[in-house]
C-alpha cells in the first residue's frame, strides 16, 4: 500500500464485495474518495444532524478489521477538522453497527502509525507469513506466486 501497489482488482472476493455494495445500497453513494485522505468510503450521508460514513462488509467474520479501518477514517477526518460518526453494515446478516472514535482509539492509531513509519524507514521487505486469510487476499500473487 505504501508503494501504491494495488491488489488484484479481478480478485473474486473484491468483486463480490463490490457487487454486494452496489446491489444493497443502490440509492446511496459508493466508493467516495475523501480529498487528501488515503480513504475510500462506501457511503457518506447526513442523518439527524450527524455526518456519517459507513463501510459495507460481506460478513461479520472479519468485523474487527472493518471497525479498525473505519476508526482510522474517523481519525483522519477528525485531524482535518471534520467530526463524523461511523457505521459498519453487513447486509447479508442484517447488521448495522455504530462506531465512534474514543481517546483510546486515537492513542492506539497514533502508536500504530508511529510503528508503521519506523518500519517503513528501515526500507526492508517483510517476509510474508502464510495465514488462512492469504488464499482470499488480493495481494496473494505478490506474496506467493
Ligand atoms: S501475507 Fe497473506 S494476507 Fe498478507 S498480503 Fe500476503 S497474501 Fe495477503
PDB file of N, CA, C and O and ligand atoms in Angstrom, residues 128-131 133-135 137-141 143-144, ligand 1:
ATOM      1  N   UNK A 128       6.761 -12.676   3.928  1.00  0.00           N
ATOM      2  CA  UNK A 128       5.346 -12.976   4.197  1.00  0.00           C
ATOM      3  C   UNK A 128       5.181 -14.212   5.070  1.00  0.00           C
ATOM      4  O   UNK A 128       6.010 -15.112   5.038  1.00  0.00           O
ATOM      5  N   UNK A 129       4.141 -14.196   5.856  1.00  0.00           N
ATOM      6  CA  UNK A 129       3.803 -15.357   6.692  1.00  0.00           C
ATOM      7  C   UNK A 129       2.493 -15.895   6.186  1.00  0.00           C
ATOM      8  O   UNK A 129       1.509 -15.144   6.144  1.00  0.00           O
ATOM      9  N   UNK A 130       2.464 -17.164   5.794  1.00  0.00           N
ATOM     10  CA  UNK A 130       1.232 -17.698   5.222  1.00  0.00           C
ATOM     11  C   UNK A 130       0.183 -17.904   6.309  1.00  0.00           C
ATOM     12  O   UNK A 130       0.442 -18.502   7.339  1.00  0.00           O
ATOM     13  N   UNK A 131      -1.006 -17.316   6.070  1.00  0.00           N
ATOM     14  CA  UNK A 131      -2.116 -17.454   7.008  1.00  0.00           C
ATOM     15  C   UNK A 131      -3.342 -17.918   6.221  1.00  0.00           C
ATOM     16  O   UNK A 131      -3.344 -17.826   4.988  1.00  0.00           O
ATOM     17  N   UNK A 133      -6.063 -16.525   5.762  1.00  0.00           N
ATOM     18  CA  UNK A 133      -6.671 -15.413   5.010  1.00  0.00           C
ATOM     19  C   UNK A 133      -5.961 -15.180   3.666  1.00  0.00           C
ATOM     20  O   UNK A 133      -6.537 -14.601   2.742  1.00  0.00           O
ATOM     21  N   UNK A 134      -4.710 -15.635   3.530  1.00  0.00           N
ATOM     22  CA  UNK A 134      -3.928 -15.367   2.312  1.00  0.00           C
ATOM     23  C   UNK A 134      -4.631 -15.836   1.036  1.00  0.00           C
ATOM     24  O   UNK A 134      -4.558 -15.164   0.006  1.00  0.00           O
ATOM     25  N   UNK A 135      -5.315 -16.957   1.083  1.00  0.00           N
ATOM     26  CA  UNK A 135      -5.916 -17.506  -0.145  1.00  0.00           C
ATOM     27  C   UNK A 135      -7.010 -16.584  -0.698  1.00  0.00           C
ATOM     28  O   UNK A 135      -7.351 -16.667  -1.864  1.00  0.00           O
ATOM     29  N   UNK A 137      -6.820 -13.179  -0.278  1.00  0.00           N
ATOM     30  CA  UNK A 137      -6.253 -11.829  -0.303  1.00  0.00           C
ATOM     31  C   UNK A 137      -5.928 -11.399  -1.735  1.00  0.00           C
ATOM     32  O   UNK A 137      -5.389 -12.178  -2.524  1.00  0.00           O
ATOM     33  N   UNK A 138      -6.214 -10.131  -2.055  1.00  0.00           N
ATOM     34  CA  UNK A 138      -5.947  -9.631  -3.413  1.00  0.00           C
ATOM     35  C   UNK A 138      -4.450  -9.428  -3.663  1.00  0.00           C
ATOM     36  O   UNK A 138      -4.038  -9.143  -4.775  1.00  0.00           O
ATOM     37  N   UNK A 139      -3.627  -9.543  -2.618  1.00  0.00           N
ATOM     38  CA  UNK A 139      -2.177  -9.429  -2.791  1.00  0.00           C
ATOM     39  C   UNK A 139      -1.498 -10.803  -2.865  1.00  0.00           C
ATOM     40  O   UNK A 139      -0.273 -10.881  -2.836  1.00  0.00           O
ATOM     41  N   UNK A 140      -2.303 -11.836  -2.962  1.00  0.00           N
ATOM     42  CA  UNK A 140      -1.767 -13.208  -2.912  1.00  0.00           C
ATOM     43  C   UNK A 140      -0.607 -13.397  -3.877  1.00  0.00           C
ATOM     44  O   UNK A 140       0.440 -13.939  -3.525  1.00  0.00           O
ATOM     45  N   UNK A 141      -0.780 -12.939  -5.117  1.00  0.00           N
ATOM     46  CA  UNK A 141       0.248 -13.186  -6.134  1.00  0.00           C
ATOM     47  C   UNK A 141       1.566 -12.481  -5.822  1.00  0.00           C
ATOM     48  O   UNK A 141       2.630 -12.974  -6.154  1.00  0.00           O
ATOM     49  N   UNK A 143       2.788 -12.073  -2.889  1.00  0.00           N
ATOM     50  CA  UNK A 143       3.450 -12.770  -1.784  1.00  0.00           C
ATOM     51  C   UNK A 143       3.844 -14.196  -2.135  1.00  0.00           C
ATOM     52  O   UNK A 143       4.874 -14.679  -1.659  1.00  0.00           O
ATOM     53  N   UNK A 144       3.036 -14.866  -2.942  1.00  0.00           N
ATOM     54  CA  UNK A 144       3.207 -16.323  -3.033  1.00  0.00           C
ATOM     55  C   UNK A 144       3.407 -16.898  -4.420  1.00  0.00           C
ATOM     56  O   UNK A 144       3.584 -18.109  -4.550  1.00  0.00           O
TER      57      UNK A 144
HETATM   58  S1  LIG B   1       0.852 -12.312   3.620  1.00  0.00           S
HETATM   59 FE1  LIG B   1      -1.170 -13.127   3.048  1.00  0.00          FE
HETATM   60  S2  LIG B   1      -2.662 -11.661   3.886  1.00  0.00           S
HETATM   61 FE2  LIG B   1      -0.653 -10.634   3.910  1.00  0.00          FE
HETATM   62  S3  LIG B   1      -0.592  -9.509   1.963  1.00  0.00           S
HETATM   63 FE3  LIG B   1       0.359 -11.512   1.581  1.00  0.00          FE
HETATM   64  S4  LIG B   1      -1.294 -12.811   0.816  1.00  0.00           S
HETATM   65 FE4  LIG B   1      -2.240 -11.027   1.780  1.00  0.00          FE
END
